[in-house]
mmCIF file of C-alpha atoms in Angstrom:
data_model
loop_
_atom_site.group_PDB
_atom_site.id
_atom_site.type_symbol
_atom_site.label_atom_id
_atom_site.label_comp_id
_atom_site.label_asym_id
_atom_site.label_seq_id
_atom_site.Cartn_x
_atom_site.Cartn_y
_atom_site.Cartn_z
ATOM 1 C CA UNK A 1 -9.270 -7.284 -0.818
ATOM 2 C CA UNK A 2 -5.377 -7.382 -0.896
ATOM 3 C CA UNK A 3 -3.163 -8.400 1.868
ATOM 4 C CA UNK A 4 -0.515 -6.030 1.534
ATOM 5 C CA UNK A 5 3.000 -5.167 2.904
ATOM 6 C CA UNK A 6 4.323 -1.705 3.683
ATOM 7 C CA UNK A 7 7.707 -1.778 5.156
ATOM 8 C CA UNK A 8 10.418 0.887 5.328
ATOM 9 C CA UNK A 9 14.121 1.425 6.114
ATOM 10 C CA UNK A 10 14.547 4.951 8.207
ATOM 11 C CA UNK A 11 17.216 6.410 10.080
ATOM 12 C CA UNK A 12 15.058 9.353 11.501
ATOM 13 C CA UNK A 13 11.375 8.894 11.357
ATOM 14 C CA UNK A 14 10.740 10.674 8.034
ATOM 15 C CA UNK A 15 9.968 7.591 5.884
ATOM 16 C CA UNK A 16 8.303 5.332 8.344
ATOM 17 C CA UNK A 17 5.900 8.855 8.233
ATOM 18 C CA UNK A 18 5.698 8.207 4.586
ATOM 19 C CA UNK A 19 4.898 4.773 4.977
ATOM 20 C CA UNK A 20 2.216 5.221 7.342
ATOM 21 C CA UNK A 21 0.301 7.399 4.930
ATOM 22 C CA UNK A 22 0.359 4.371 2.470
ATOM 23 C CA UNK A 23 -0.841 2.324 4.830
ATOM 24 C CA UNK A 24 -3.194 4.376 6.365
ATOM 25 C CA UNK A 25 -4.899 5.075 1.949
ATOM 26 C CA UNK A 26 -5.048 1.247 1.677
ATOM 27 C CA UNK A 27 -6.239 0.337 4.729
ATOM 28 C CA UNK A 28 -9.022 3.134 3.804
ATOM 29 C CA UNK A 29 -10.194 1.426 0.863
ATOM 30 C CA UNK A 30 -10.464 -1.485 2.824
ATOM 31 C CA UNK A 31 -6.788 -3.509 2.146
ATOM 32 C CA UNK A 32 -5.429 -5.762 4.772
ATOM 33 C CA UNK A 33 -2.360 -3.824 6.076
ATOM 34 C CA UNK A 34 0.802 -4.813 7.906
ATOM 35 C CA UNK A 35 3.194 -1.898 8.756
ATOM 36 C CA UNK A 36 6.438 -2.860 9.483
ATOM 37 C CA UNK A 37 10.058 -1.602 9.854
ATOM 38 C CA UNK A 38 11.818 -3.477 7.168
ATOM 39 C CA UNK A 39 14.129 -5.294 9.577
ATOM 40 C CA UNK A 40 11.199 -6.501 11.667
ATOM 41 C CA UNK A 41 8.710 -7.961 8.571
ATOM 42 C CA UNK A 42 7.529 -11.391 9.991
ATOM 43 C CA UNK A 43 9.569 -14.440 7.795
ATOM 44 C CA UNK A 44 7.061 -17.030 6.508
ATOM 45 C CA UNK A 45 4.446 -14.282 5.745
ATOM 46 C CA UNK A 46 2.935 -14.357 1.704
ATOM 47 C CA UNK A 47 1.230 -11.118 0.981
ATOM 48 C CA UNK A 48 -0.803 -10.341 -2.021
ATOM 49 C CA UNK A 49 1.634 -7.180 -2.422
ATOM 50 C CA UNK A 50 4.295 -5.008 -0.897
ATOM 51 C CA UNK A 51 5.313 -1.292 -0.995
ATOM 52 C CA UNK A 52 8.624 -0.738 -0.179
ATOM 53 C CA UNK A 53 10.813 2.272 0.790
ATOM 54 C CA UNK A 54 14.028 3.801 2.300
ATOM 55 C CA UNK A 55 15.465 6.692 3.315
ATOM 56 C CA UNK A 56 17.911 7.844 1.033
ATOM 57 C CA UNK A 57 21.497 8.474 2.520
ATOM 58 C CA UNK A 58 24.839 9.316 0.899
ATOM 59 C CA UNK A 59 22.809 8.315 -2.565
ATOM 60 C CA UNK A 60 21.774 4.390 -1.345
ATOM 61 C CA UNK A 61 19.255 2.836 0.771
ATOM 62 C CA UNK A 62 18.766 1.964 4.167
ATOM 63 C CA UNK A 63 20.609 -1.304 4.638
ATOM 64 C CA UNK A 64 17.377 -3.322 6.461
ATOM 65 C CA UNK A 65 15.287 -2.338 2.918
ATOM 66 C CA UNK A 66 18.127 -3.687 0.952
ATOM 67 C CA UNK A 67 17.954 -6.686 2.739
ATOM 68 C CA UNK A 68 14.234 -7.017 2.758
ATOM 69 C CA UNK A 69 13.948 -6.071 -0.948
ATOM 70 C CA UNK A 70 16.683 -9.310 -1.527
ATOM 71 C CA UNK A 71 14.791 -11.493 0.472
ATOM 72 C CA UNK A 72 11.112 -10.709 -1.004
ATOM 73 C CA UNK A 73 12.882 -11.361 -4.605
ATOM 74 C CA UNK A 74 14.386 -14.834 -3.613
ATOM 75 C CA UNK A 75 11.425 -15.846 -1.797
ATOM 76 C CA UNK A 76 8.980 -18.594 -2.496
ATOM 77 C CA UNK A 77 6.061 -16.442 -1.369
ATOM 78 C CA UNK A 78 7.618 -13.331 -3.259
ATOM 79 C CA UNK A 79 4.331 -11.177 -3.567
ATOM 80 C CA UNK A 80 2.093 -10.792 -6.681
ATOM 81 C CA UNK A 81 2.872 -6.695 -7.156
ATOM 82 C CA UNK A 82 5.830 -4.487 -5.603
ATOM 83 C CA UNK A 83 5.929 -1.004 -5.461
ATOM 84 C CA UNK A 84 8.958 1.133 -4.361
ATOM 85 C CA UNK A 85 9.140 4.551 -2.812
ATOM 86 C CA UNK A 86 12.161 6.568 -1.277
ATOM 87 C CA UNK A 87 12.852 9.276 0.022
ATOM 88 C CA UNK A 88 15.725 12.157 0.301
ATOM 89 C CA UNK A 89 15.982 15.078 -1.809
ATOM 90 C CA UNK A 90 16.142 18.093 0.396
ATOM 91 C CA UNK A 91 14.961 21.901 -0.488
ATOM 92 C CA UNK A 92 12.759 23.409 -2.677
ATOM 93 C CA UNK A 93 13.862 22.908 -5.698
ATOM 94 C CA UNK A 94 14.796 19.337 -5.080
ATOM 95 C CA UNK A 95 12.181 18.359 -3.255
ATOM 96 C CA UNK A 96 10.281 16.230 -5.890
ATOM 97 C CA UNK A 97 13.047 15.468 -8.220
ATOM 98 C CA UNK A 98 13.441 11.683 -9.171
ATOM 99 C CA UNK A 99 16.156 9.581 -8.139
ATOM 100 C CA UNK A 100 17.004 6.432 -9.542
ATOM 101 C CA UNK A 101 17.049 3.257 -7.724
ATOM 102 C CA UNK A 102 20.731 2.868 -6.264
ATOM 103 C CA UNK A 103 23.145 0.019 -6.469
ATOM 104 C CA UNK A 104 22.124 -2.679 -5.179
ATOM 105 C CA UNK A 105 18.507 -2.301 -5.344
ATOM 106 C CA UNK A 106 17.712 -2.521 -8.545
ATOM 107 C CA UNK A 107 18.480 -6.525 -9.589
ATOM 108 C CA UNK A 108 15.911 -7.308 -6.703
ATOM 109 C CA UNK A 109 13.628 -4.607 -7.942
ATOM 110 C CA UNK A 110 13.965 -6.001 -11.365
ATOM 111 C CA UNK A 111 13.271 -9.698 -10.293
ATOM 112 C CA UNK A 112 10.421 -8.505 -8.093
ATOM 113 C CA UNK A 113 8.951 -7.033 -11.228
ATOM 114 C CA UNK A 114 8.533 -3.116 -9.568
ATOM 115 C CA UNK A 115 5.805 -1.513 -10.957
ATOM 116 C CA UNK A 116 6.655 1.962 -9.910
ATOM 117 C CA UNK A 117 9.674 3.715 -8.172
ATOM 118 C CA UNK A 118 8.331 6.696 -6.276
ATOM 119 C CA UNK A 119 10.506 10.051 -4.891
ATOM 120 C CA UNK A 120 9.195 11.992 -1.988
ATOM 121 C CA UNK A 121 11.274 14.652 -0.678
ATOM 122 C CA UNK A 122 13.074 14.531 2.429
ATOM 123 C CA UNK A 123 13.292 15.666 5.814
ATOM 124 C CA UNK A 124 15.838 16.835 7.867
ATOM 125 C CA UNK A 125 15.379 18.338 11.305
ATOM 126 C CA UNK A 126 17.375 21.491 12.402
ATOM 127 C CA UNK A 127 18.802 19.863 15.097
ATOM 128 C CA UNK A 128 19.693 16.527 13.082
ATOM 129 C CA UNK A 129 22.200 14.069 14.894
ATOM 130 C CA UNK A 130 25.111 13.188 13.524
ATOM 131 C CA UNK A 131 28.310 14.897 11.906
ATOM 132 C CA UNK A 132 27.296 14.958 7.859
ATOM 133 C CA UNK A 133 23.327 15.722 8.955
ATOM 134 C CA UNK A 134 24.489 18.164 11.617
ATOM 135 C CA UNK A 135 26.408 20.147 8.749
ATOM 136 C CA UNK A 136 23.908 20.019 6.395
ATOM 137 C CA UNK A 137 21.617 21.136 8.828
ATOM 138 C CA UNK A 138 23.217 24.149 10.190
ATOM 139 C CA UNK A 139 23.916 25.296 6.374
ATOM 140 C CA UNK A 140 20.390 25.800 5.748
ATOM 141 C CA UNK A 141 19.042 22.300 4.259
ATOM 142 C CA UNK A 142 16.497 21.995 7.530
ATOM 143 C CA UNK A 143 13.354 21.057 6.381
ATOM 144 C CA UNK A 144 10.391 18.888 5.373
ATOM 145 C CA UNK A 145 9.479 18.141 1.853
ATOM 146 C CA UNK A 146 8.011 15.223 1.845
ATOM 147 C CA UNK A 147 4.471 16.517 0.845
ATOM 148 C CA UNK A 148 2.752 13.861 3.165
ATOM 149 C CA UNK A 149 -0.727 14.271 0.916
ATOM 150 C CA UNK A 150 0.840 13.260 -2.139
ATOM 151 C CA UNK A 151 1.792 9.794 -0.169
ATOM 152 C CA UNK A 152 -1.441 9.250 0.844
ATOM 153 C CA UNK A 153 -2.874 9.710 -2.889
ATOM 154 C CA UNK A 154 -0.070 7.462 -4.167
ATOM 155 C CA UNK A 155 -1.632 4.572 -1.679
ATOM 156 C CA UNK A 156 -5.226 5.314 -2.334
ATOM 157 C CA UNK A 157 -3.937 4.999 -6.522
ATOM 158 C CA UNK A 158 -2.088 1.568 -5.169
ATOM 159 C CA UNK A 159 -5.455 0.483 -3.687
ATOM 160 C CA UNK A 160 -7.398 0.743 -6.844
ATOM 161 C CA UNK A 161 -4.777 -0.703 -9.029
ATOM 162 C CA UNK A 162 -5.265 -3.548 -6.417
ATOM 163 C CA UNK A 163 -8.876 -3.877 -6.574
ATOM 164 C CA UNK A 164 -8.779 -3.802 -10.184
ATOM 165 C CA UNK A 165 -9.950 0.080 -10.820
ATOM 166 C CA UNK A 166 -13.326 -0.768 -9.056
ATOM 167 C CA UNK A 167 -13.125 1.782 -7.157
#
C-alpha cells in the first residue's frame, strides 16, 4: 500500500474536517496515512502521494498550502501522484460549484502533475470571528456545505486509483 500525505491550510476548522475524511477513506482501505496541517508536514519525508487542500478566502488559498504546494513541486522527493481539494463556496446554490485553482497555485500544481482539483463547499459558523466573516455571517451565509460523505468517497476513489483499481 501507498504512503500518502494529506495536509491542509484552514483558518477555522472546516477543511482540516475535510481532510480528515480523506484520511480516514484511505487509511480504510488500508493506505499509510499522515495528517498534517500544511505548515507542520515533517521536511525530509518522501511519500508515495499527497492530497492537498485549503480553505478558500477572498478567492486564494491558505498561505501555509501555498507554501507546502511550492515546496512538494521543488522537492527531490516530490511524490509520485498529487491530488488537490479546496474548499469555500457558501449556500445552496453554490455549494458544489467549481472553482479554479487561484494564483499562485497553479504553476506548482502544474509541475506536481495534479491529477484532480476538487470543490467542497464551505462552512461558515454563525458566530464567525472576524470583520468580513462576521458580515457575511450575520447576512445570512451561516452554514455548512461541505457534504462531508462526498469527501470520504473522493478518498476511498483516491485509494483505489492508488492500489491500481484492485479494489
Amino acid at each position: 500500500m501507498a504512503k500518502v500525505l494529506v495536509a491542509y491550510g484552514t483558518k477555522m476548522g472546516g477543511t482540516a474536517e475535510i481532510a480528515a475524511k480523506v484520511a480516514d477513506a484511505l487509511r480504510a482501505h488500508g493506505h499509510e496515512v499522515t495528517l498534517a496541517a500544511a505548515g507542520e508536514v515533517p521536511r525530509g519525508e518522501s511519500y508515495d502521494a499527497a492530497v492537498v487542500g485549503s480553505g478558500i478566502y477572498a478567492g486564494r488559498w491558505r498561505r501555509d498550502a501555498v507554501k507546502l504546494l511550492k515546496r512538494l513541486a521543488r522537492s527531490g522527493d516530490k511524490p509520485a501522484r498529487v491530488w488537490l481539494f479546496h474548499s469555500g463556496p457558501l449556500g445552496d446554490e453554490h455549494g458544489d460549484d467549481p472553482v479554479v485553482l487561484p494564483p499562485g497555485t497553479q504553476g506548482p500544481a502544474d509541475r506536481l502533475g495534479a491529477e484532480d482539483v476538487v470543490t467542497f463547499g464551505g462552512r461558515l459558523e454563525a458566530d464567525a470571528p472576524g470583520f468580513i466573516a462576521g458580515a457575511m455571517a450575520r447576512n445570512g451565509k451561516a452554514g455548512d456545505w461541505r457534504r462531508l460523505e462526498q469527501a470520504e468517497a473522493w478518498g476511498g476513489a483516491i485509494a483505489a486509483e492508488l492500489a491500481g483499481g484492485q479494489e
